[in-house]
PDB file of C-alpha atoms (C1' of nucleotides) in Angstrom:
ATOM      1  CA  UNK A1248     133.978  55.531 -18.786  1.00 65.00           C
ATOM      2  CA  UNK A1249     131.579  54.851 -21.347  1.00 93.00           C
ATOM      3  CA  UNK A1250     131.802  52.315 -24.048  1.00 97.00           C
ATOM      4  CA  UNK A1251     129.096  50.956 -26.589  1.00 97.00           C
ATOM      5  CA  UNK A1252     127.071  49.300 -23.685  1.00 97.00           C
ATOM      6  CA  UNK A1253     127.306  51.966 -21.350  1.00 97.00           C
ATOM      7  CA  UNK A1254     126.151  54.477 -23.835  1.00 97.00           C
ATOM      8  CA  UNK A1255     123.243  52.289 -25.266  1.00 98.00           C
ATOM      9  CA  UNK A1256     121.997  51.646 -21.552  1.00 97.00           C
ATOM     10  CA  UNK A1257     122.188  55.361 -20.788  1.00 97.00           C
ATOM     11  CA  UNK A1258     120.331  55.854 -24.086  1.00 98.00           C
ATOM     12  CA  UNK A1259     117.412  53.372 -23.203  1.00 97.00           C
ATOM     13  CA  UNK A1260     117.179  54.607 -19.505  1.00 96.00           C
ATOM     14  CA  UNK A1261     116.987  58.265 -20.169  1.00 97.00           C
ATOM     15  CA  UNK A1262     114.596  58.052 -23.299  1.00 98.00           C
ATOM     16  CA  UNK A1263     111.507  57.428 -21.239  1.00 98.00           C
ATOM     17  CA  UNK A1264     111.814  60.730 -19.356  1.00 98.00           C
ATOM     18  CA  UNK A1265     113.307  62.776 -22.174  1.00 98.00           C
ATOM     19  CA  UNK A1266     111.491  61.898 -25.548  1.00 98.00           C
ATOM     20  CA  UNK A1267     108.280  64.003 -25.995  1.00 98.00           C
ATOM     21  CA  UNK A1268     109.300  66.666 -23.454  1.00 98.00           C
ATOM     22  CA  UNK A1269     110.446  70.079 -24.712  1.00 98.00           C
ATOM     23  CA  UNK A1270     113.928  72.039 -23.790  1.00 98.00           C
ATOM     24  CA  UNK A1271     112.601  75.158 -21.857  1.00 98.00           C
ATOM     25  CA  UNK A1272     115.952  76.509 -20.254  1.00 98.00           C
ATOM     26  CA  UNK A1273     119.864  75.546 -20.909  1.00 98.00           C
ATOM     27  CA  UNK A1274     122.309  76.391 -18.481  1.00 98.00           C
ATOM     28  CA  UNK A1275     126.177  76.145 -19.445  1.00 97.00           C
ATOM     29  CA  UNK A1276     128.515  76.491 -16.173  1.00 97.00           C
ATOM     30  CA  UNK A1277     131.521  75.344 -18.149  1.00 97.00           C
ATOM     31  CA  UNK A1278     131.647  77.161 -22.061  1.00 96.00           C
ATOM     32  CA  UNK A1279     134.553  74.567 -22.789  1.00 96.00           C
ATOM     33  CA  UNK A1280     132.114  71.517 -22.862  1.00 97.00           C
ATOM     34  CA  UNK A1281     130.587  72.602 -25.685  1.00 97.00           C
ATOM     35  CA  UNK A1282     133.056  72.007 -28.657  1.00 95.00           C
ATOM     36  CA  UNK A1283     132.211  72.094 -32.457  1.00 94.00           C
ATOM     37  CA  UNK A1284     129.576  74.710 -32.425  1.00 95.00           C
ATOM     38  CA  UNK A1285     129.276  78.430 -30.741  1.00 95.00           C
ATOM     39  CA  UNK A1286     127.375  78.342 -27.373  1.00 96.00           C
ATOM     40  CA  UNK A1287     125.318  81.009 -28.445  1.00 96.00           C
ATOM     41  CA  UNK A1288     124.280  78.721 -31.329  1.00 97.00           C
ATOM     42  CA  UNK A1289     123.518  75.916 -28.919  1.00 97.00           C
ATOM     43  CA  UNK A1290     121.615  78.006 -26.385  1.00 97.00           C
ATOM     44  CA  UNK A1291     119.815  80.103 -28.955  1.00 97.00           C
ATOM     45  CA  UNK A1292     118.642  77.160 -31.155  1.00 98.00           C
ATOM     46  CA  UNK A1293     118.085  74.685 -28.495  1.00 98.00           C
ATOM     47  CA  UNK A1294     115.173  76.362 -26.426  1.00 98.00           C
ATOM     48  CA  UNK A1295     111.746  75.172 -27.128  1.00 98.00           C
ATOM     49  CA  UNK A1296     112.495  72.270 -29.286  1.00 98.00           C
ATOM     50  CA  UNK A1297     110.991  68.916 -28.389  1.00 98.00           C
ATOM     51  CA  UNK A1298     113.056  65.679 -28.061  1.00 98.00           C
ATOM     52  CA  UNK A1299     111.790  63.392 -30.735  1.00 98.00           C
ATOM     53  CA  UNK A1300     114.162  60.502 -30.230  1.00 98.00           C
ATOM     54  CA  UNK A1301     117.510  59.274 -28.566  1.00 98.00           C
ATOM     55  CA  UNK A1302     119.878  57.611 -30.937  1.00 98.00           C
ATOM     56  CA  UNK A1303     123.399  56.279 -30.131  1.00 98.00           C
ATOM     57  CA  UNK A1304     126.208  55.832 -32.797  1.00 98.00           C
ATOM     58  CA  UNK A1305     129.119  54.425 -31.296  1.00 97.00           C
ATOM     59  CA  UNK A1306     129.805  56.151 -28.346  1.00 97.00           C
ATOM     60  CA  UNK A1307     127.953  59.441 -29.060  1.00 98.00           C
ATOM     61  CA  UNK A1308     124.423  60.217 -27.916  1.00 98.00           C
ATOM     62  CA  UNK A1309     122.178  61.661 -30.451  1.00 98.00           C
ATOM     63  CA  UNK A1310     119.321  63.500 -29.146  1.00 98.00           C
ATOM     64  CA  UNK A1311     116.762  64.170 -31.992  1.00 98.00           C
ATOM     65  CA  UNK A1312     115.259  67.390 -31.870  1.00 98.00           C
ATOM     66  CA  UNK A1313     112.313  69.425 -33.728  1.00 98.00           C
ATOM     67  CA  UNK A1314     112.725  71.642 -36.510  1.00 98.00           C
ATOM     68  CA  UNK A1315     115.517  69.121 -37.484  1.00 98.00           C
ATOM     69  CA  UNK A1316     118.278  69.923 -34.698  1.00 98.00           C
ATOM     70  CA  UNK A1317     120.436  67.574 -33.029  1.00 98.00           C
ATOM     71  CA  UNK A1318     121.887  67.421 -29.699  1.00 98.00           C
ATOM     72  CA  UNK A1319     125.341  65.427 -29.691  1.00 98.00           C
ATOM     73  CA  UNK A1320     126.635  64.431 -26.417  1.00 98.00           C
ATOM     74  CA  UNK A1321     130.017  62.314 -26.013  1.00 98.00           C
ATOM     75  CA  UNK A1322     130.972  61.386 -22.360  1.00 97.00           C
ATOM     76  CA  UNK A1323     134.419  61.160 -22.875  1.00 96.00           C
ATOM     77  CA  UNK A1324     136.097  59.093 -19.831  1.00 95.00           C
ATOM     78  CA  UNK A1325     133.999  60.254 -16.776  1.00 95.00           C
ATOM     79  CA  UNK A1326     131.083  62.051 -18.354  1.00 95.00           C
ATOM     80  CA  UNK A1327     127.590  61.139 -16.808  1.00 96.00           C
ATOM     81  CA  UNK A1328     124.031  62.071 -18.518  1.00 97.00           C
ATOM     82  CA  UNK A1329     120.974  61.442 -16.457  1.00 97.00           C
ATOM     83  CA  UNK A1330     117.660  62.604 -15.829  1.00 97.00           C
ATOM     84  CA  UNK A1331     116.990  64.341 -12.469  1.00 97.00           C
ATOM     85  CA  UNK A1332     113.347  64.977 -11.591  1.00 97.00           C
ATOM     86  CA  UNK A1333     114.110  68.078  -9.560  1.00 96.00           C
ATOM     87  CA  UNK A1334     117.123  70.003  -8.455  1.00 97.00           C
ATOM     88  CA  UNK A1335     118.650  68.047  -5.348  1.00 96.00           C
ATOM     89  CA  UNK A1336     118.833  69.679  -2.029  1.00 95.00           C
ATOM     90  CA  UNK A1337     122.141  71.320  -1.806  1.00 94.00           C
ATOM     91  CA  UNK A1338     122.271  72.115  -5.452  1.00 96.00           C
ATOM     92  CA  UNK A1339     123.735  69.723  -8.461  1.00 97.00           C
ATOM     93  CA  UNK A1340     126.706  67.993  -7.889  1.00 96.00           C
ATOM     94  CA  UNK A1341     130.477  69.258  -8.482  1.00 95.00           C
ATOM     95  CA  UNK A1342     131.370  69.044 -12.173  1.00 97.00           C
ATOM     96  CA  UNK A1343     127.999  69.440 -13.602  1.00 98.00           C
ATOM     97  CA  UNK A1344     128.684  71.355 -16.501  1.00 98.00           C
ATOM     98  CA  UNK A1345     125.624  71.575 -18.477  1.00 98.00           C
ATOM     99  CA  UNK A1346     121.851  71.425 -17.490  1.00 98.00           C
ATOM    100  CA  UNK A1347     118.944  71.420 -19.446  1.00 98.00           C
ATOM    101  CA  UNK A1348     115.422  71.816 -17.863  1.00 98.00           C
ATOM    102  CA  UNK A1349     112.801  70.325 -19.424  1.00 98.00           C
ATOM    103  CA  UNK A1350     108.843  71.100 -19.313  1.00 98.00           C
ATOM    104  CA  UNK A1351     107.905  68.401 -16.734  1.00 98.00           C
ATOM    105  CA  UNK A1352     110.363  70.321 -14.416  1.00 98.00           C
ATOM    106  CA  UNK A1353     112.928  67.795 -14.634  1.00 98.00           C
ATOM    107  CA  UNK A1354     116.595  68.111 -15.683  1.00 98.00           C
ATOM    108  CA  UNK A1355     118.739  66.587 -18.092  1.00 98.00           C
ATOM    109  CA  UNK A1356     122.210  66.656 -16.399  1.00 98.00           C
ATOM    110  CA  UNK A1357     125.578  66.635 -17.855  1.00 98.00           C
ATOM    111  CA  UNK A1358     128.419  65.822 -15.326  1.00 97.00           C
ATOM    112  CA  UNK A1359     131.981  65.065 -16.219  1.00 96.00           C
ATOM    113  CA  UNK A1360     134.823  65.543 -13.957  1.00 96.00           C
ATOM    114  CA  UNK A1361     137.863  65.077 -16.317  1.00 96.00           C
ATOM    115  CA  UNK A1362     136.028  67.165 -18.935  1.00 97.00           C
ATOM    116  CA  UNK A1363     136.920  65.104 -21.892  1.00 97.00           C
ATOM    117  CA  UNK A1364     133.543  64.780 -23.097  1.00 97.00           C
ATOM    118  CA  UNK A1365     131.772  67.228 -25.366  1.00 97.00           C
ATOM    119  CA  UNK A1366     128.457  68.441 -26.142  1.00 97.00           C
ATOM    120  CA  UNK A1367     127.160  70.404 -29.258  1.00 96.00           C
ATOM    121  CA  UNK A1368     124.338  71.383 -31.213  1.00 97.00           C
ATOM    122  CA  UNK A1369     123.932  70.768 -34.967  1.00 97.00           C
ATOM    123  CA  UNK A1370     121.732  69.656 -37.887  1.00 97.00           C
ATOM    124  CA  UNK A1371     123.630  66.844 -39.415  1.00 96.00           C
ATOM    125  CA  UNK A1372     125.883  65.236 -37.013  1.00 96.00           C
ATOM    126  CA  UNK A1373     126.565  62.254 -39.495  1.00 94.00           C
ATOM    127  CA  UNK A1374     128.190  65.035 -41.816  1.00 94.00           C
ATOM    128  CA  UNK A1375     129.323  67.730 -39.309  1.00 95.00           C
ATOM    129  CA  UNK A1376     131.037  65.690 -36.522  1.00 96.00           C
ATOM    130  CA  UNK A1377     133.758  64.141 -38.398  1.00 94.00           C
ATOM    131  CA  UNK A1378     134.188  61.347 -35.421  1.00 96.00           C
ATOM    132  CA  UNK A1379     130.903  60.393 -36.450  1.00 96.00           C
ATOM    133  CA  UNK A1380     131.513  60.911 -40.427  1.00 96.00           C
ATOM    134  CA  UNK A1381     134.450  58.612 -40.337  1.00 95.00           C
ATOM    135  CA  UNK A1382     133.241  56.052 -37.914  1.00 96.00           C
ATOM    136  CA  UNK A1383     133.086  52.425 -38.682  1.00 97.00           C
ATOM    137  CA  UNK A1384     129.846  50.153 -38.750  1.00 97.00           C
ATOM    138  CA  UNK A1385     127.948  49.392 -35.484  1.00 98.00           C
ATOM    139  CA  UNK A1386     129.134  45.902 -34.415  1.00 97.00           C
ATOM    140  CA  UNK A1387     125.506  45.143 -33.252  1.00 97.00           C
ATOM    141  CA  UNK A1388     123.840  45.956 -36.481  1.00 95.00           C
ATOM    142  CA  UNK A1389     123.419  44.425 -40.010  1.00 95.00           C
ATOM    143  CA  UNK A1390     126.446  46.355 -41.507  1.00 93.00           C
ATOM    144  CA  UNK A1391     129.184  45.065 -39.600  1.00 96.00           C
ATOM    145  CA  UNK A1392     129.588  41.948 -41.294  1.00 97.00           C
ATOM    146  CA  UNK A1393     132.207  39.081 -41.015  1.00 97.00           C
ATOM    147  CA  UNK A1394     133.453  39.953 -44.496  1.00 97.00           C
ATOM    148  CA  UNK A1395     133.631  43.562 -43.670  1.00 97.00           C
ATOM    149  CA  UNK A1396     135.947  42.626 -40.651  1.00 97.00           C
ATOM    150  CA  UNK A1397     138.041  40.257 -42.264  1.00 96.00           C
ATOM    151  CA  UNK A1398     138.648  42.816 -45.452  1.00 96.00           C
ATOM    152  CA  UNK A1399     139.291  45.513 -42.936  1.00 96.00           C
ATOM    153  CA  UNK A1400     141.770  43.427 -41.069  1.00 96.00           C
ATOM    154  CA  UNK A1401     143.409  42.153 -44.052  1.00 94.00           C
ATOM    155  CA  UNK A1402     144.455  46.116 -45.202  1.00 92.00           C
ATOM    156  CA  UNK A1403     144.965  47.244 -41.754  1.00 94.00           C
ATOM    157  CA  UNK A1404     148.383  47.161 -39.924  1.00 93.00           C
ATOM    158  CA  UNK A1405     148.778  47.242 -36.181  1.00 94.00           C
ATOM    159  CA  UNK A1406     148.038  44.909 -33.058  1.00 96.00           C
ATOM    160  CA  UNK A1407     144.750  43.753 -32.818  1.00 97.00           C
ATOM    161  CA  UNK A1408     143.757  45.528 -29.491  1.00 97.00           C
ATOM    162  CA  UNK A1409     144.710  48.572 -30.936  1.00 97.00           C
ATOM    163  CA  UNK A1410     142.378  47.899 -34.107  1.00 97.00           C
ATOM    164  CA  UNK A1411     139.397  47.122 -31.703  1.00 97.00           C
ATOM    165  CA  UNK A1412     139.762  50.256 -30.141  1.00 97.00           C
ATOM    166  CA  UNK A1413     139.638  52.184 -33.691  1.00 97.00           C
ATOM    167  CA  UNK A1414     136.208  53.801 -33.937  1.00 97.00           C
ATOM    168  CA  UNK A1415     136.884  54.046 -37.550  1.00 97.00           C
ATOM    169  CA  UNK A1416     137.238  50.045 -38.002  1.00 97.00           C
ATOM    170  CA  UNK A1417     134.296  49.353 -35.551  1.00 97.00           C
ATOM    171  CA  UNK A1418     132.239  51.699 -33.551  1.00 97.00           C
ATOM    172  CA  UNK A1419     131.823  51.892 -29.959  1.00 97.00           C
ATOM    173  CA  UNK A1420     134.277  49.370 -28.828  1.00 98.00           C
ATOM    174  CA  UNK A1421     136.765  50.855 -25.358  1.00 97.00           C
ATOM    175  CA  UNK A1422     139.293  49.314 -23.385  1.00 97.00           C
ATOM    176  CA  UNK A1423     137.415  47.124 -21.273  1.00 96.00           C
ATOM    177  CA  UNK A1424     135.435  45.604 -23.800  1.00 97.00           C
ATOM    178  CA  UNK A1425     138.243  45.162 -26.187  1.00 97.00           C
ATOM    179  CA  UNK A1426     139.915  42.655 -23.706  1.00 98.00           C
ATOM    180  CA  UNK A1427     137.144  41.194 -22.987  1.00 98.00           C
ATOM    181  CA  UNK A1428     136.200  40.432 -26.498  1.00 98.00           C
ATOM    182  CA  UNK A1429     139.956  39.202 -27.132  1.00 98.00           C
ATOM    183  CA  UNK A1430     139.668  36.974 -24.068  1.00 98.00           C
ATOM    184  CA  UNK A1431     136.531  35.315 -25.495  1.00 98.00           C
ATOM    185  CA  UNK A1432     137.938  34.982 -28.625  1.00 98.00           C
ATOM    186  CA  UNK A1433     141.144  33.392 -27.442  1.00 97.00           C
ATOM    187  CA  UNK A1434     143.245  35.879 -29.316  1.00 97.00           C
ATOM    188  CA  UNK A1435     146.441  37.587 -27.937  1.00 97.00           C
ATOM    189  CA  UNK A1436     145.878  41.527 -27.689  1.00 97.00           C
ATOM    190  CA  UNK A1437     149.485  41.702 -29.314  1.00 96.00           C
ATOM    191  CA  UNK A1438     148.950  39.342 -32.352  1.00 96.00           C
ATOM    192  CA  UNK A1439     148.878  41.313 -35.590  1.00 95.00           C
ATOM    193  CA  UNK A1440     145.370  41.938 -37.324  1.00 95.00           C
ATOM    194  CA  UNK A1441     146.697  40.870 -40.259  1.00 94.00           C
ATOM    195  CA  UNK A1442     147.969  37.501 -38.796  1.00 95.00           C
ATOM    196  CA  UNK A1443     144.703  36.258 -37.773  1.00 96.00           C
ATOM    197  CA  UNK A1444     143.233  33.380 -39.225  1.00 96.00           C
ATOM    198  CA  UNK A1445     139.800  32.892 -41.082  1.00 96.00           C
ATOM    199  CA  UNK A1446     139.017  30.569 -38.018  1.00 96.00           C
ATOM    200  CA  UNK A1447     140.258  33.695 -35.753  1.00 97.00           C
ATOM    201  CA  UNK A1448     138.746  36.006 -37.561  1.00 97.00           C
ATOM    202  CA  UNK A1449     135.353  34.479 -37.054  1.00 97.00           C
ATOM    203  CA  UNK A1450     135.705  33.869 -33.532  1.00 97.00           C
ATOM    204  CA  UNK A1451     136.538  37.439 -33.356  1.00 98.00           C
ATOM    205  CA  UNK A1452     133.576  38.620 -35.152  1.00 98.00           C
ATOM    206  CA  UNK A1453     131.425  36.351 -32.776  1.00 98.00           C
ATOM    207  CA  UNK A1454     133.015  37.497 -29.515  1.00 98.00           C
ATOM    208  CA  UNK A1455     132.647  41.140 -30.311  1.00 98.00           C
ATOM    209  CA  UNK A1456     128.930  40.595 -30.673  1.00 98.00           C
ATOM    210  CA  UNK A1457     128.379  38.015 -27.778  1.00 98.00           C
ATOM    211  CA  UNK A1458     130.588  40.357 -25.425  1.00 98.00           C
ATOM    212  CA  UNK A1459     129.012  43.630 -26.262  1.00 98.00           C
ATOM    213  CA  UNK A1460     125.679  42.081 -25.996  1.00 98.00           C
ATOM    214  CA  UNK A1461     126.390  40.620 -22.800  1.00 98.00           C
ATOM    215  CA  UNK A1462     127.387  44.160 -21.574  1.00 98.00           C
ATOM    216  CA  UNK A1463     124.196  45.980 -22.510  1.00 97.00           C
ATOM    217  CA  UNK A1464     122.114  43.177 -21.164  1.00 97.00           C
ATOM    218  CA  UNK A1465     123.983  43.533 -17.927  1.00 97.00           C
ATOM    219  CA  UNK A1466     123.283  47.473 -18.270  1.00 96.00           C
ATOM    220  CA  UNK A1467     127.111  48.254 -18.760  1.00 95.00           C
ATOM    221  CA  UNK A1468     130.385  48.351 -16.505  1.00 92.00           C
ATOM    222  CA  UNK A1469     130.844  50.388 -13.506  1.00 91.00           C
ATOM    223  CA  UNK A1470     134.392  50.609 -12.085  1.00 89.00           C
ATOM    224  CA  UNK A1471     133.722  53.955 -10.505  1.00 85.00           C
ATOM    225  CA  UNK A1472     132.120  56.663 -12.478  1.00 78.00           C
ATOM    226  CA  UNK A1473     129.699  55.043 -14.691  1.00 87.00           C
ATOM    227  CA  UNK A1474     125.722  55.298 -14.005  1.00 88.00           C
ATOM    228  CA  UNK A1475     122.980  55.004 -16.424  1.00 91.00           C
ATOM    229  CA  UNK A1476     120.371  57.579 -17.245  1.00 91.00           C
ATOM    230  CA  UNK A1477     118.720  57.416 -13.805  1.00 92.00           C
ATOM    231  CA  UNK A1478     122.011  57.348 -11.555  1.00 91.00           C
ATOM    232  CA  UNK A1479     122.113  53.525 -11.371  1.00 92.00           C
ATOM    233  CA  UNK A1480     125.270  51.652 -11.735  1.00 93.00           C
ATOM    234  CA  UNK A1481     125.828  49.115 -14.001  1.00 93.00           C
ATOM    235  CA  UNK A1482     126.440  45.126 -13.361  1.00 93.00           C
ATOM    236  CA  UNK A1483     128.516  43.963 -15.957  1.00 94.00           C
ATOM    237  CA  UNK A1484     131.901  44.339 -13.641  1.00 94.00           C
ATOM    238  CA  UNK A1485     130.765  41.304 -11.976  1.00 94.00           C
ATOM    239  CA  UNK A1486     130.998  39.307 -15.080  1.00 95.00           C
ATOM    240  CA  UNK A1487     134.506  40.481 -16.411  1.00 96.00           C
ATOM    241  CA  UNK A1488     136.756  37.879 -16.946  1.00 97.00           C
ATOM    242  CA  UNK A1489     140.101  39.546 -17.230  1.00 97.00           C
ATOM    243  CA  UNK A1490     139.813  43.401 -17.175  1.00 96.00           C
ATOM    244  CA  UNK A1491     141.242  44.373 -14.025  1.00 96.00           C
ATOM    245  CA  UNK A1492     141.878  41.023 -13.022  1.00 96.00           C
ATOM    246  CA  UNK A1493     146.015  41.267 -12.924  1.00 96.00           C
ATOM    247  CA  UNK A1494     147.293  38.295 -10.941  1.00 95.00           C
ATOM    248  CA  UNK A1495     143.872  36.719 -10.657  1.00 96.00           C
ATOM    249  CA  UNK A1496     143.401  33.052 -11.840  1.00 97.00           C
ATOM    250  CA  UNK A1497     141.947  32.491 -15.208  1.00 97.00           C
ATOM    251  CA  UNK A1498     138.137  31.546 -14.906  1.00 97.00           C
ATOM    252  CA  UNK A1499     138.999  28.719 -17.612  1.00 97.00           C
ATOM    253  CA  UNK A1500     142.653  27.628 -17.137  1.00 96.00           C
ATOM    254  CA  UNK A1501     143.779  29.175 -13.599  1.00 97.00           C
ATOM    255  CA  UNK A1502     146.758  30.616 -14.943  1.00 96.00           C
ATOM    256  CA  UNK A1503     147.547  34.217 -13.514  1.00 96.00           C
ATOM    257  CA  UNK A1504     146.035  36.938 -15.677  1.00 96.00           C
ATOM    258  CA  UNK A1505     148.864  39.331 -17.036  1.00 96.00           C
ATOM    259  CA  UNK A1506     148.754  43.177 -17.271  1.00 96.00           C
ATOM    260  CA  UNK A1507     150.704  44.683 -20.169  1.00 95.00           C
ATOM    261  CA  UNK A1508     150.546  48.053 -22.054  1.00 95.00           C
ATOM    262  CA  UNK A1509     149.177  48.021 -25.602  1.00 95.00           C
ATOM    263  CA  UNK A1510     148.800  50.959 -27.530  1.00 92.00           C
ATOM    264  CA  UNK A1511     149.271  53.284 -24.325  1.00 93.00           C
ATOM    265  CA  UNK A1512     146.444  51.241 -22.652  1.00 96.00           C
ATOM    266  CA  UNK A1513     146.551  48.819 -19.918  1.00 96.00           C
ATOM    267  CA  UNK A1514     145.589  45.516 -21.319  1.00 97.00           C
ATOM    268  CA  UNK A1515     144.733  42.489 -19.532  1.00 97.00           C
ATOM    269  CA  UNK A1516     144.953  38.838 -20.732  1.00 97.00           C
ATOM    270  CA  UNK A1517     145.401  34.972 -19.994  1.00 97.00           C
ATOM    271  CA  UNK A1518     148.495  34.029 -21.420  1.00 96.00           C
ATOM    272  CA  UNK A1519     147.695  30.515 -21.579  1.00 97.00           C
ATOM    273  CA  UNK A1520     144.121  30.748 -23.359  1.00 97.00           C
ATOM    274  CA  UNK A1521     145.497  33.796 -25.397  1.00 97.00           C
ATOM    275  CA  UNK A1522     148.542  32.015 -26.528  1.00 90.00           C
ATOM    276  CA  UNK A1523     150.519  34.312 -28.682  1.00 86.00           C
ATOM    277  CA  UNK A1524     151.506  31.665 -31.178  1.00 79.00           C
ATOM    278  CA  UNK A1525     148.036  30.517 -31.620  1.00 67.00           C
ATOM    279  CA  UNK A1526     147.173  29.842 -35.214  1.00 55.00           C
ATOM    280  CA  UNK A1527     150.174  32.238 -36.043  1.00 46.00           C
ATOM    281  CA  UNK A1528     151.238  32.906 -39.622  1.00 38.00           C
ATOM    282  CA  UNK A1529     154.837  34.439 -38.939  1.00 36.00           C
ATOM    283  CA  UNK A1530     155.662  37.976 -38.860  1.00 38.00           C
ATOM    284  CA  UNK A1531     155.102  40.315 -35.887  1.00 37.00           C
ATOM    285  CA  UNK A1532     154.263  44.168 -36.285  1.00 36.00           C
TER     286      UNK A1532
ATOM    287  C1'  DT B1047     153.478  53.999 -34.796  1.00 72.92           C
ATOM    288  C1'  DA B1048     154.261  56.244 -30.123  1.00 72.92           C
ATOM    289  C1'  DA B1049     153.866  59.756 -27.280  1.00 72.92           C
ATOM    290  C1'  DA B1050     152.047  63.970 -25.308  1.00 72.92           C
ATOM    291  C1'  DT B1051     147.580  66.112 -24.451  1.00 72.92           C
ATOM    292  C1'  DC B1052     143.456  67.702 -22.746  1.00 72.92           C
ATOM    293  C1'  DC B1053     141.394  67.257 -17.113  1.00 72.92           C
ATOM    294  C1'  DT B1054     140.106  65.728 -11.795  1.00 72.92           C
ATOM    295  C1'  DG B1055     140.059  61.992  -8.655  1.00 72.92           C
ATOM    296  C1'  DT B1056     141.943  58.046  -6.368  1.00 72.92           C
ATOM    297  C1'  DC B1057     144.742  54.816  -4.718  1.00 72.92           C
ATOM    298  C1'  DA B1058     149.259  52.418  -3.421  1.00 72.92           C
TER     299       DA B1058
ATOM    300  C1'  DT C  36     154.189  61.921  -4.416  1.00 72.92           C
ATOM    301  C1'  DG C  37     153.389  59.348  -8.427  1.00 72.92           C
ATOM    302  C1'  DA C  38     150.976  56.262 -11.366  1.00 72.92           C
ATOM    303  C1'  DC C  39     146.762  55.562 -13.399  1.00 72.92           C
ATOM    304  C1'  DA C  40     141.893  55.845 -14.667  1.00 72.92           C
ATOM    305  C1'  DG C  41     136.007  53.937 -19.043  1.00 72.92           C
ATOM    306  C1'  DG C  42     138.639  58.414 -24.902  1.00 72.92           C
ATOM    307  C1'  DA C  43     140.110  60.843 -28.763  1.00 72.92           C
ATOM    308  C1'  DT C  44     142.747  63.943 -31.021  1.00 72.92           C
ATOM    309  C1'  DT C  45     147.162  66.228 -31.986  1.00 72.92           C
ATOM    310  C1'  DT C  46     152.007  65.979 -32.147  1.00 72.92           C
ATOM    311  C1'  DA C  47     156.409  64.443 -33.196  1.00 72.92           C
TER     312       DA C  47
END
DNA sequence: TAAATCCTGTCA
DNA sequence: TGACAGGATTTA
């Protein structure tokens, strides 16, 4: 579910209810969701800590706690992380795996039907969590420059769609936004990254920033599961140009949107706007 | 580089 | 009943 815009929206919507609060109790219903540290380490050390700040790195939420601890949360494919002012009548929903009771009587709720997510407590996530350690720059930050993108595309192999999904190249892009970015940049998802012309690389760079910013502005994309930190769905699904639109007319040229499989993922594109031969050098991949 | 894997839920 | 789903890691 959650890509950069969704995780960023969760961060922003949860912060007003969590920052400044203290974690009074923690309840782990499904021990398997705690990965990367011992459960007892988490439960023993998190009690009494104040949530000082909430950061995001790629698709990770980082809850900075007092005394140097960080609660690391990844939502996987179907995870939800939200604030609830009180326990709902009839109890928390199915698949609520971890609960944090705050000192205002509210809860931070971690719910994940497919269990692909993870939670752990550590002191230096940027060093201890390898996915974060190896992660590429933030596409909406200053460290991700066009020069960086051009140089990386030059040395990597593979299709551009797959490269956009690689968190070690650029952090936070997932299947929906990769397709929307490539449509915005008029680049076929199966083009090899190395074959992009300087002009196309420049377009891609702009499209990454533009589309992700749009996603954040519309508070994320809700296809089915995703809700923000207060349980509110996003709006960007109303603005998707290609993702999930197989067979529908392209909003630009009215050609039928196609669906293919790239790197094991469903991939939607316009065969005319994103022509495979556009600016193509020679090779395939 | 691709496919299998971890899971449950939903839809055709 | 089978295919597929917003992710990431492991394996062949």
